[in-house]
XYZ file of C-alpha atoms in Angstrom:
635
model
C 4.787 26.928 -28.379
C 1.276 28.083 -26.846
C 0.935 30.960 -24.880
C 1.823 33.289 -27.367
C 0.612 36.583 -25.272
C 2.059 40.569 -26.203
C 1.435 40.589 -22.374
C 4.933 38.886 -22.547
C 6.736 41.594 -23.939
C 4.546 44.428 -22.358
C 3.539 43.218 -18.983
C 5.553 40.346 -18.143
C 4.102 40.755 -14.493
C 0.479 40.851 -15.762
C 1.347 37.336 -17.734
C 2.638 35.408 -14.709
C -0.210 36.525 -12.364
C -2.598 35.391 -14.847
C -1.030 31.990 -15.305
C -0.372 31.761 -11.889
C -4.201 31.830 -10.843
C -4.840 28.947 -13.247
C -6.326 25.855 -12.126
C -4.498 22.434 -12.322
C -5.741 18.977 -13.133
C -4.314 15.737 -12.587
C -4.845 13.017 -14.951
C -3.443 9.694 -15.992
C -4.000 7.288 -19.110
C -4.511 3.886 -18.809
C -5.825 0.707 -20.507
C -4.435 -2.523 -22.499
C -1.326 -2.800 -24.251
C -0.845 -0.959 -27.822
C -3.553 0.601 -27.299
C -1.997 4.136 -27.652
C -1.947 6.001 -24.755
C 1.703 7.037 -25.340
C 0.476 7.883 -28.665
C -2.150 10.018 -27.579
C -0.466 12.098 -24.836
C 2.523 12.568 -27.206
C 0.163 13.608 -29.821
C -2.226 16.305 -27.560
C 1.043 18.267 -26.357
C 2.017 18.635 -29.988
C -1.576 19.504 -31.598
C -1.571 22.177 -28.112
C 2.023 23.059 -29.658
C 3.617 22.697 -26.511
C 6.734 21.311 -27.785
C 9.644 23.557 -28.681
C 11.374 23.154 -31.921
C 14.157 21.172 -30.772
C 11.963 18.790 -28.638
C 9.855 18.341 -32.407
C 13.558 18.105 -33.874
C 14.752 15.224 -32.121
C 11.559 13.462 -31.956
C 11.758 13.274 -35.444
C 14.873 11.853 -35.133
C 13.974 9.185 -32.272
C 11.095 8.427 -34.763
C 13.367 7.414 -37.397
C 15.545 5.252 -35.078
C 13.065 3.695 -32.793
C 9.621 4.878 -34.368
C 6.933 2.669 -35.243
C 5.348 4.555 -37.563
C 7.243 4.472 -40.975
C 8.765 7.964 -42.089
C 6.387 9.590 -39.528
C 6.669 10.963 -36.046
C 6.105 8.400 -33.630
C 4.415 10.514 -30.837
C 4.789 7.611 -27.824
C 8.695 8.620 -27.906
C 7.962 11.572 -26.165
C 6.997 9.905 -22.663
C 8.475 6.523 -23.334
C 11.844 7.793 -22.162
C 13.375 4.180 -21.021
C 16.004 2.181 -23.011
C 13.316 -0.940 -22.693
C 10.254 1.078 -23.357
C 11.754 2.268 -26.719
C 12.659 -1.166 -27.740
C 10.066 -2.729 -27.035
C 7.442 0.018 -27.671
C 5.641 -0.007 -24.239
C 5.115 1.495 -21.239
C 7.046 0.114 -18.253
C 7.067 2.915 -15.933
C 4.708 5.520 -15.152
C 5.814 9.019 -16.842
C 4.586 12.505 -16.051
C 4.393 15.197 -18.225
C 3.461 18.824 -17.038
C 1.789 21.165 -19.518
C -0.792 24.153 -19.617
C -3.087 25.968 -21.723
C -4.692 29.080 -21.545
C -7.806 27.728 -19.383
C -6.143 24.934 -16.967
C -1.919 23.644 -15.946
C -2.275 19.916 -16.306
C 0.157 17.142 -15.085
C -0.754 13.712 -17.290
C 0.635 10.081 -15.742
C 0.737 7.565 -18.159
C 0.858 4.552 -16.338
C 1.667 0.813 -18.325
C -0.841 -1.448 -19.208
C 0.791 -5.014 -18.788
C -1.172 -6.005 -15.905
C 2.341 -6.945 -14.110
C 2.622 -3.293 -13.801
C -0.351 -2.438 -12.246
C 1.367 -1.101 -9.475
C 2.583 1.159 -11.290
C -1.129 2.277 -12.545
C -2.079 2.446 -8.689
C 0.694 4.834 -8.155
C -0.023 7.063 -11.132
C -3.679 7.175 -10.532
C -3.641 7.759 -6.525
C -3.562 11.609 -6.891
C -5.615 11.772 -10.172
C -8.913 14.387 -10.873
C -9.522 12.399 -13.983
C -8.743 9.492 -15.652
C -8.685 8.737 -19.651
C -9.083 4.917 -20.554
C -7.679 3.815 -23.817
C -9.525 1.349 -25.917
C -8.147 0.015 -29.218
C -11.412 0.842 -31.500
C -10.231 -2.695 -33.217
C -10.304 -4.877 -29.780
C -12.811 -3.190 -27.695
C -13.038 -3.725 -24.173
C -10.154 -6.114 -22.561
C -9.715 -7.754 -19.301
C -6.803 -5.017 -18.613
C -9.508 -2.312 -19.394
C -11.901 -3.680 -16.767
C -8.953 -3.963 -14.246
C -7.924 -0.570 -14.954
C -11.102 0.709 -14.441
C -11.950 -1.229 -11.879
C -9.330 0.272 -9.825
C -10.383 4.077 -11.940
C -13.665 3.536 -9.299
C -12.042 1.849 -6.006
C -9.406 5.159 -6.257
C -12.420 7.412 -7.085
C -11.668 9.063 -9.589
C -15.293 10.637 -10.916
C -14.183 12.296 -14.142
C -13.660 9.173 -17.175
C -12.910 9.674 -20.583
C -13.532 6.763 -22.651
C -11.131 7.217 -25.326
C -11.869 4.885 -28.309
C -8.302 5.416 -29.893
C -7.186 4.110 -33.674
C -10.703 4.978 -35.305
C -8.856 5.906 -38.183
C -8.279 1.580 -38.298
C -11.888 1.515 -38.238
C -12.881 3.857 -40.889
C -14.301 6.289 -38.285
C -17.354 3.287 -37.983
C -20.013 5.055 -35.258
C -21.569 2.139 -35.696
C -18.193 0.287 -34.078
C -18.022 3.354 -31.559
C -21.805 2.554 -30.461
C -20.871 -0.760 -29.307
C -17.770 -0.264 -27.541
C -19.644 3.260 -25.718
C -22.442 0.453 -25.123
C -20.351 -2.654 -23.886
C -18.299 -0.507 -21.761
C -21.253 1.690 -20.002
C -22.661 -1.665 -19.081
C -19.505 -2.614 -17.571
C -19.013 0.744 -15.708
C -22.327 0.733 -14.308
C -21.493 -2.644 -12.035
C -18.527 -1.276 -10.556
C -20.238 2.622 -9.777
C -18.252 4.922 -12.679
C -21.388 7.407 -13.314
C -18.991 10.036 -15.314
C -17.911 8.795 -18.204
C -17.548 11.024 -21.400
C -17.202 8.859 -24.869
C -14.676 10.465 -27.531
C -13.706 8.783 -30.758
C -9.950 9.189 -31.148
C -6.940 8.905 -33.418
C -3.836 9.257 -31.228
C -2.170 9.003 -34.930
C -3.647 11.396 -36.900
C -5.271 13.850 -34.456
C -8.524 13.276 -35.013
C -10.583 14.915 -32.097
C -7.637 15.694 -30.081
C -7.363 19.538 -30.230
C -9.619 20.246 -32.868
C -13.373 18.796 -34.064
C -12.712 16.009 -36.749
C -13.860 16.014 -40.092
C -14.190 12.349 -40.239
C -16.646 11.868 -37.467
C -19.115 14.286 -38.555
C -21.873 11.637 -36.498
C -20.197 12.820 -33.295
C -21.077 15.899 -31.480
C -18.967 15.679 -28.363
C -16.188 17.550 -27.011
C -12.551 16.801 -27.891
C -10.311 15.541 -25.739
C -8.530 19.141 -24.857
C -12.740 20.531 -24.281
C -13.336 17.621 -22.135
C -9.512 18.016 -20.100
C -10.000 22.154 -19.666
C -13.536 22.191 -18.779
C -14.184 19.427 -16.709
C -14.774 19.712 -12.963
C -12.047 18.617 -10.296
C -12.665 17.970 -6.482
C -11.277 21.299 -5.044
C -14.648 22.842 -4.647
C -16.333 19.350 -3.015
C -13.234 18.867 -0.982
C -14.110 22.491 0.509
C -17.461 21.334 1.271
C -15.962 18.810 3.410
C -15.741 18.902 7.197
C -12.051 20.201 7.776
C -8.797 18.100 8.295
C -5.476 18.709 8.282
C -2.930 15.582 9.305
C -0.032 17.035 10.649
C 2.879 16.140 9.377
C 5.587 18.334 11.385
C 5.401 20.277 15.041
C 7.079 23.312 14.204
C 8.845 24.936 17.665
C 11.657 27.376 16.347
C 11.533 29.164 19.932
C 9.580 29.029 23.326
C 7.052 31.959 21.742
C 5.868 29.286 18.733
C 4.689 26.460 18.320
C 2.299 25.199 15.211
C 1.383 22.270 13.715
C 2.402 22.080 10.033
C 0.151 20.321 7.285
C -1.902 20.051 4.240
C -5.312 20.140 4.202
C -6.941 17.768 2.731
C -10.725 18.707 3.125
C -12.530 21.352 4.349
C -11.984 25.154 5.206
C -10.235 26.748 8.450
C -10.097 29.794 9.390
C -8.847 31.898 12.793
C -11.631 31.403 15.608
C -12.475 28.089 14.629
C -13.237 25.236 17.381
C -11.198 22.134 16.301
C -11.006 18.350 18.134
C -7.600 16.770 18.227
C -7.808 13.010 16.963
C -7.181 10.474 18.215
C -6.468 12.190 21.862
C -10.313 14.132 21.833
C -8.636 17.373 22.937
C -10.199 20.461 22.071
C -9.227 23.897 21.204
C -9.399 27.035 18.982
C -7.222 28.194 15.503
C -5.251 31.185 16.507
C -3.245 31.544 13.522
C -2.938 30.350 9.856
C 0.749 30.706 8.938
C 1.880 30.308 5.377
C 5.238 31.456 3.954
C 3.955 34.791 2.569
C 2.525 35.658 6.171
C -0.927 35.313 7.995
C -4.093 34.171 6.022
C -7.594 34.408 6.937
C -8.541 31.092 5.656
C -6.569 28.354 4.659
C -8.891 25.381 2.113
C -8.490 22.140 1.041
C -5.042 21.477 -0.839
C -2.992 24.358 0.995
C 0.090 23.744 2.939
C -0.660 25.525 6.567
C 0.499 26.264 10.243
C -1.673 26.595 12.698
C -1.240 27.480 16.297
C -3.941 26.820 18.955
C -5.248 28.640 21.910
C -4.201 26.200 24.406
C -1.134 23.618 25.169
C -2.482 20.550 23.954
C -0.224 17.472 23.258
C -0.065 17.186 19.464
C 2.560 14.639 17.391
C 3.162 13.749 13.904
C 0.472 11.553 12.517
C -2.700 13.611 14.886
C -5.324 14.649 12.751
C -6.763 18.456 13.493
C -10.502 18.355 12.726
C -13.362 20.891 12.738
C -14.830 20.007 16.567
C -18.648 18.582 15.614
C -17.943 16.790 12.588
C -14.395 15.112 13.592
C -13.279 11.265 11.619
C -13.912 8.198 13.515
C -11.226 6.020 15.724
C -10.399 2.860 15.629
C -7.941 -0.068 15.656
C -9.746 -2.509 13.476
C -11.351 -2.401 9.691
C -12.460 -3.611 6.466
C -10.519 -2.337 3.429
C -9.999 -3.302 -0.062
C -6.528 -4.245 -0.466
C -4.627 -3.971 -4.011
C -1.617 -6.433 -3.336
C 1.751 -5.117 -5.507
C 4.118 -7.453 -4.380
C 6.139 -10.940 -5.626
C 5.228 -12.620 -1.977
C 2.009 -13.654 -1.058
C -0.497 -11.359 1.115
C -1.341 -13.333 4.016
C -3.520 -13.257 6.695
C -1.041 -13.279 10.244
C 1.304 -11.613 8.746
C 2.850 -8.698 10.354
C 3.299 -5.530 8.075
C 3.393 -1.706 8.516
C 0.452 0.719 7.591
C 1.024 4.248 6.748
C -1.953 6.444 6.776
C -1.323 10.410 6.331
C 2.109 11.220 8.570
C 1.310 8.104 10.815
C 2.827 4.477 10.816
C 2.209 1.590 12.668
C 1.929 -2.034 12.914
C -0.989 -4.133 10.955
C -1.823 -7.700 10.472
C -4.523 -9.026 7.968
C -6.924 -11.298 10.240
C -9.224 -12.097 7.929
C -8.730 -12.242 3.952
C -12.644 -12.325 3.194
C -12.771 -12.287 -0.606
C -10.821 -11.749 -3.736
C -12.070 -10.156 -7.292
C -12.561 -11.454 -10.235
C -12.547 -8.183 -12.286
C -13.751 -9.809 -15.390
C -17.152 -10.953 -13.983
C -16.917 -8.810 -10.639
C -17.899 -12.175 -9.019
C -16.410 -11.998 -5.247
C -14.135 -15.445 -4.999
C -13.216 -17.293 -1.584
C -9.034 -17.121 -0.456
C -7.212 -17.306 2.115
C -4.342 -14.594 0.233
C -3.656 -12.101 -2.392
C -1.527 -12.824 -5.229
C 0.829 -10.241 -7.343
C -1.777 -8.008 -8.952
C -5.139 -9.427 -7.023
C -7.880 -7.102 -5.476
C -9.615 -8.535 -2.206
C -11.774 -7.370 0.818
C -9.985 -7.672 4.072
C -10.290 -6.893 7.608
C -7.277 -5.410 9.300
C -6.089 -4.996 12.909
C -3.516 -2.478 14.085
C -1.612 -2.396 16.923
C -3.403 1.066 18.135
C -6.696 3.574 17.414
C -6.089 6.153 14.449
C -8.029 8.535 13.179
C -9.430 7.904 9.710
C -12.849 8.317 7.586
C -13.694 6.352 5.142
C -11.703 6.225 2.211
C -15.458 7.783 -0.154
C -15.862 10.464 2.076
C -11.397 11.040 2.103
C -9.158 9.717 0.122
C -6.228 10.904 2.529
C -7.439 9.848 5.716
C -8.998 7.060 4.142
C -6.288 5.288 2.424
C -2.849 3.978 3.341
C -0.617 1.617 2.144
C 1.154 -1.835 3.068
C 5.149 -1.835 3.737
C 7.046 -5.103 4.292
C 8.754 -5.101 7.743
C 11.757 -6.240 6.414
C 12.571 -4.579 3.253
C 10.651 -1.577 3.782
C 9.571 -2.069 0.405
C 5.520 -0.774 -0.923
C 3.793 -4.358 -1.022
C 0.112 -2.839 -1.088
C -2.469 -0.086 -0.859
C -5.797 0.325 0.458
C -9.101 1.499 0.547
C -10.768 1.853 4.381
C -14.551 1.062 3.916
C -15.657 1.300 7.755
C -14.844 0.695 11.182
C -15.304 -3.187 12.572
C -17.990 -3.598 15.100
C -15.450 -5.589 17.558
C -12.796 -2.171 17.715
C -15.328 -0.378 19.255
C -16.965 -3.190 21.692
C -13.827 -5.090 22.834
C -11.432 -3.043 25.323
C -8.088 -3.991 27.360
C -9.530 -4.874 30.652
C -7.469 -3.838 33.634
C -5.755 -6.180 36.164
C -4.182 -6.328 39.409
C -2.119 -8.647 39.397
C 0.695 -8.144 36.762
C 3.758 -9.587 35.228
C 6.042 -8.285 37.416
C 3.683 -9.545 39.990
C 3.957 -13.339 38.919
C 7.578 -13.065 38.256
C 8.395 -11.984 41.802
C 6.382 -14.895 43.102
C 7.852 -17.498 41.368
C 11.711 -15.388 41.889
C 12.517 -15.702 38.150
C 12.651 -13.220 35.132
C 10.010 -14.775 32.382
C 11.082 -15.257 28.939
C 10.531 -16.947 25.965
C 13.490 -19.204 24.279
C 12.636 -19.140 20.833
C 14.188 -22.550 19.219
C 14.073 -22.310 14.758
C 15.849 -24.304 12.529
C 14.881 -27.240 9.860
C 12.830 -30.063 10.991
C 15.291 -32.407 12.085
C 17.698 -29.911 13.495
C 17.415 -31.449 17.368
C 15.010 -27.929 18.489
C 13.000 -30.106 20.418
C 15.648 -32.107 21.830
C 17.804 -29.449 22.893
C 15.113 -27.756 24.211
C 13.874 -30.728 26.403
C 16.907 -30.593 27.632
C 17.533 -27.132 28.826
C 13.504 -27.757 30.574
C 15.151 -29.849 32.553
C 18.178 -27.853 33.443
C 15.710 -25.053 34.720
C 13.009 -27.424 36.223
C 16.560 -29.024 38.293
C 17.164 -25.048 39.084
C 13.579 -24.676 40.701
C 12.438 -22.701 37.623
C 8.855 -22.719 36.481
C 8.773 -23.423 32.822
C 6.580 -24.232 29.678
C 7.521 -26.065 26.624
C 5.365 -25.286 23.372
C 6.378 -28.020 20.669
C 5.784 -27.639 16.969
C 4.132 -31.499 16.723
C 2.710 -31.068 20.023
C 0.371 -28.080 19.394
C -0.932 -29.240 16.108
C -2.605 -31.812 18.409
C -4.480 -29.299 19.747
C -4.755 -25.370 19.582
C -3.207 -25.756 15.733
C -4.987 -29.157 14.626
C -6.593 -27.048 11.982
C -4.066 -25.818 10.089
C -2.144 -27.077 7.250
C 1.633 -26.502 6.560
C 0.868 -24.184 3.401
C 2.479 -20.769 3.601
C -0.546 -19.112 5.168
C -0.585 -21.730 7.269
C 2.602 -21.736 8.673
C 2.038 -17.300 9.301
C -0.563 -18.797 11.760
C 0.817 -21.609 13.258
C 3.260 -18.997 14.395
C 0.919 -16.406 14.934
C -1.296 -18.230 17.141
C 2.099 -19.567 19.277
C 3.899 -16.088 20.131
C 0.425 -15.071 21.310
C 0.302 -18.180 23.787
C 4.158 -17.362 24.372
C 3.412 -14.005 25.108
C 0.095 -14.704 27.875
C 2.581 -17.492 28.983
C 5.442 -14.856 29.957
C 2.501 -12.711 31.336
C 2.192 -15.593 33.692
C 5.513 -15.014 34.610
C 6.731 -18.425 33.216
C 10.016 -19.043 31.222
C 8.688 -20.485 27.681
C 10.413 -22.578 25.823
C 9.239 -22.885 21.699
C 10.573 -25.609 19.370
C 8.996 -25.298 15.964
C 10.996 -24.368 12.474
C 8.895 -20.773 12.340
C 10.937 -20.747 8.609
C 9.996 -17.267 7.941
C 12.089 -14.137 9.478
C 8.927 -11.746 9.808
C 7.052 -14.230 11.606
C 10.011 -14.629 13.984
C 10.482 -10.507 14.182
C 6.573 -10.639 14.680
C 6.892 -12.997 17.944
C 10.180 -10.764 19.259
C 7.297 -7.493 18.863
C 5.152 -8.872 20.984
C 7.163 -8.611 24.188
C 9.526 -6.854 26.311
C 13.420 -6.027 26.422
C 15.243 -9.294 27.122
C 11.969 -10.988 26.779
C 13.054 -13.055 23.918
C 15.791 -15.270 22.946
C 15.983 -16.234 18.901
C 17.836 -19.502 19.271
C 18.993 -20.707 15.875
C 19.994 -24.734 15.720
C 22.034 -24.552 12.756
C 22.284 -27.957 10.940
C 22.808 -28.064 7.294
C 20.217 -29.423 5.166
C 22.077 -32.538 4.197
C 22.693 -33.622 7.753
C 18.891 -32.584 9.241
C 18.000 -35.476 6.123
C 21.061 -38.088 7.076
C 18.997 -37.922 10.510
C 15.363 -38.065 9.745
C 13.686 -39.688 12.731
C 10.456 -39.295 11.825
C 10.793 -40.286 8.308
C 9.179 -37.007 6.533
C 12.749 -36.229 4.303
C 11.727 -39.981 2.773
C 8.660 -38.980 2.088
C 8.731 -35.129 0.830
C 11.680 -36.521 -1.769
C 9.251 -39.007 -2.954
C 6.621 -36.429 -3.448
C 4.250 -37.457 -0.774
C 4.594 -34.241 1.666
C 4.100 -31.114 -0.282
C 5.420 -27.811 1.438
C 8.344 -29.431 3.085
C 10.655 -27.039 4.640
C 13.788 -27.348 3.264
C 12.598 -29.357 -0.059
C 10.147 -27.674 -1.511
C 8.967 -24.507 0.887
C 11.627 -22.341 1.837
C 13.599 -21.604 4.932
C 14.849 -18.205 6.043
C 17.778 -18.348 8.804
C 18.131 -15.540 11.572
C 20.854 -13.035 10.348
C 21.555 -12.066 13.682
C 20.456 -14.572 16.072
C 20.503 -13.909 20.118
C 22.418 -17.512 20.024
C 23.744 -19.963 17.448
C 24.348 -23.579 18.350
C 25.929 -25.737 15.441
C 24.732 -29.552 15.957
C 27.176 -31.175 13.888
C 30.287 -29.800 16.202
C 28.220 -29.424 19.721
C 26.396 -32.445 21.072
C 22.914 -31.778 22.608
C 23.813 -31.897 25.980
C 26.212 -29.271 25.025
C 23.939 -27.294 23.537
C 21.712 -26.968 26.081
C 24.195 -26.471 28.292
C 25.465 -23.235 26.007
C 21.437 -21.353 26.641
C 21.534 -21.502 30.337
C 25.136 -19.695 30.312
C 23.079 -17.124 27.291
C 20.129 -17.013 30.072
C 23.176 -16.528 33.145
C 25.124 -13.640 30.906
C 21.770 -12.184 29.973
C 20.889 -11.713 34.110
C 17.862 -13.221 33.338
C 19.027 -16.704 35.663
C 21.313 -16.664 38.798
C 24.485 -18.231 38.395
């Protein structure tokens, strides 16, 4: 092991405050496939000799079962802990190491290089300092190595290693070396990597890992340890940054306290300091730094704080506490580069969550501008993001935040995408600026309200939200139950799929996208509609649940009624009036629902009415008693 010190056994207390003032840096590996970046992590904590015996004992061991390398140690066992990754000798998941030298602590991510798992690189690389790209001396530079380092520069990371691994495959060629260092600085310089630092490597034999090798005698360069302890991380430019802390937690353990807990993530603070509130504007002054070993002077970029204020001013979870003249913009609308990580489709209409810092809150896509093509950087036209893509896209949220662009932070400047209904990760992105519009267009206030209308007309709006497969009776039933209420005096609206793709919807297709704005486009008529104080009736298939959730969002309590009409498949086709089953079975409509585009039923609708067993009549008959037990019609 390293850090072999007689301070150990003489001053033990002199050893840990030494290695406790050390600097850290955080960097991951990335690039193709086999290109050895298991190798070469596996390789630089032996050469450091920061394995213990037993770890070099039963990674001789592994080698012999699993290794790839003959009778020698097979160095990518050491972070390729999974079952799968050992079989099949690559990196699925991303796996951190922690290590430290003398000069610097370092925690390493190596992050797969199958571009299914990019995800996976995003994740690894989103806290990184530095980043070390594989190449495979024999391949040179890949598509995956573009993508990687594509996303190296959208993250912005400034410190690159260009590690051209397996030289030893090569016969140490510079002249091979040149033109990879060559190919790839062209390359870097169209997508703004400035930093890069060229080392020929072998991950396998050790060649310019720890120590200078023999073999390259043409290269003058650091090795890859040199370039790892000596190279510069963003703590001191993050200082130099105007100060923000998001705060994460209001901390009030009795009526005498109350501070705002954090990290900082740019900038210095210190007591005396006159800071702006944002997104509220407020403005006070820093009392207090607390930290768990007591008052501090100062607190700087990457330290955990409490700070109390002068004055009472209403602070939550998700605020940002900036210096006063030099606080981050607000705004409810921008354009972002989106990675998209997920199996489903990105698409524009589409209702997700955004978390920025401590704060969540709803976001649509409104306008998917452009996709990447990494290879040639050439910007593409789409209307979505597939599993893996990269696109420009300008996002609307459902109220102002605080953020700076993601350059100038990248904690206030980026945030990720989470599916509304499974809460799972499904993208992350870059804030570039602030759209024009979110500034320009405001709420305007009127008189005359909802409640207003209602009253007039003597009836509680709301919209009766009619899904099921084409076929199903929706607009039939829903007819229907018009009349009921237009016999009861009630002033009413009926929005019908077919109908409105006369007119407001005649653009639109029936592809996936599509469909997210078909929908999109009729809860926000439903909703001005209710506004108006009308009941609203919708009959359209709306096949997908977070379009449905989307629609129940946008209005009140007991302001909408999911209506499923629940006919199987098989009888919605025995029926088909229009003649469209005919037709999508013989290939002639493409993105039927039912056939060939999917349909997702409510789990837990407000009311289910079964066509085969109930007749129409009947089923309308069943809504106006759901309307009458609701309160929301007289009986």
């Amino acid at each position: 092991m390293a850090h072999v010190s007689d301070l150990i056994a003489t001053d033990i207390e002199a050893y840990l405050h030494q290695h406790e003032r050390k600097g850290l840096l955080r960097f991951i590996t990335c690039g193709s496939v086999d290109d050895g970046k298991s190798t070469v992590i596996g390789r630089l904590l032996y050469e450091s000799k920061m394995l213990f015996e037993d770890q070099v004992a039963a990674i001789e061991a592994d080698s012999k079962k699993f290794g790839t390398q003959g009778g020698e140690i097979d160095f990518a066992l050491l972070v390729d802990g999974l079952a799968a990754e050992r079989e099949q000798g690559i990196t699925i998941d991303v796996a951190y190491r922690f290590f430290s030298t003398d000069r610097r602590k370092f925690i390493v991510a190596d992050t797969p290089g199958h571009e299914q798992y990019t995800r996976n690189m995003i994740t690894g690389a989103s806290t990184a300092d530095a980043a070390v790209i594989l190449i495979d001396a024999r391949k040179g530079v890949l598509t995956q190595t573009r993508r990687h380092s594509y996303l190296v520069s959208l993250i912005g990371i400034r410190n690159v290693v260009l590690a051209i691994n397996k030289m030893d495959l090569v016969d140490f060629s510079e002249a091979t070396f040149r033109a990879i260092e060559a190919d790839y600085r062209a390359f870097a310089a169209r997508i703004g990597l400035e930093h890069i630092t060229a080392i020929p490597l072998s991950g396998l034999r050790g060649d310019n890992m720890v120590e200078r090798s023999t073999r390259t005698p043409w290269y003058q360069g650091p090795t890859l340890m040199e370039f790892l302890e000596t190279t510069e991380v963003d703590e001191d430019r993050l200082q130099a940054e105007p100060f923000r802390l998001p705060v994460q937690w209001v901390n009030r353990p009795n009526l005498d306290f109350r501070g705002y807990c954090g990290v900082v993530t740019a900038g210095v603070v210190r007591p005396g300091d006159r800071i702006r509130v944002v997104p509220s504007g407020r403005e006070s002054v820093v009392t207090r730094l607390v930290t768990p070993a007591g008052d501090v002077n100062e607190a700087v970029a990457g330290q955990s704080v409490t700070v109390t204020l002068a004055d009472e001013v209403d602070i939550s979870r998700g605020d940002v506490i900036a210096t006063a003249d030099a606080p981050p913009e607000v705004a409810d609308q921008f354009e972002c580069t989106v990675v998209w990580m997920a199996d489903e489709p990105l698409l524009p209409g589409r209702p997700y969550l955004l978390k920025i810092g401590a704060r969540t809150v709803s976001a649509t896509v409104t306008d998917a501008k452009y996709k990447v093509n990494v290879n040639t950087m050439e910007h593409l036209a789409t209307k979505a993001l597939a599993l893996n893509e990269i696109g420009v896209c300008n996002i609307a949220i459902d109220r102002p935040i605080a953020f700076d662009p993601y350059k100038a932070n990248k904690d206030t400047g980026g945030f990720i995408l989470i599916d509304r209904m499974t809460n799972n990760t499904v993208g992350a992105g870059m804030i570039h600026f602030a759209l024009r519009r979110s500034h320009n267009i405001h709420l305007q206030h009127l008189d005359i309200d909802k409640q207003a209308r209602a009253r007039l007309k003597g009836q509680h709006p709301v919209v009766l939200w009619f899904t099921g497969l084409s076929g199903a009776g929706k607009s039939t039933i829903a007819n229907l139950v018009e009349k009921k209420l237009h016999a009861l005096g009630r002033h009413s609206y009926l929005l019908d799929g077919d109908n409105v793709r006369h007119g407001l919807n005649k653009d639109l297709g029936f592809t996936e996208g599509d469909r997210v704005e078909n929908i999109r486009r009729v809860a926000e008529v439903a909703k001005l509609m209710v506004d108006a104080g009308l009941i609203v009736l919708t009959a359209f298939i709306s096949p997908f649940r977070s379009e449905r959730a989307m629609a129940r969002t946008l209005l009140g309590e007991n302001e909408f009624i999911e209506i499923h009409v629940d006919t199987p498949l098989d009888v919605a086709e025995s029926r088909d009036v229009k003649g469209l089953y005919k037709k999508a079975r013989r290939g002639e409509l493409r993105n039927f629902t039912g056939i060939d585009s999917p349909y997702e039923p409510p789990e837990t609708p407000d009311l289910r009415v079964n066509t085969v067993e109930t007749t129409p009549e009947q089923a309308a008959d069943l809504v106006i008693e759901k309307l009458r037990s609701l309160g929301l019609l007289e009986a």
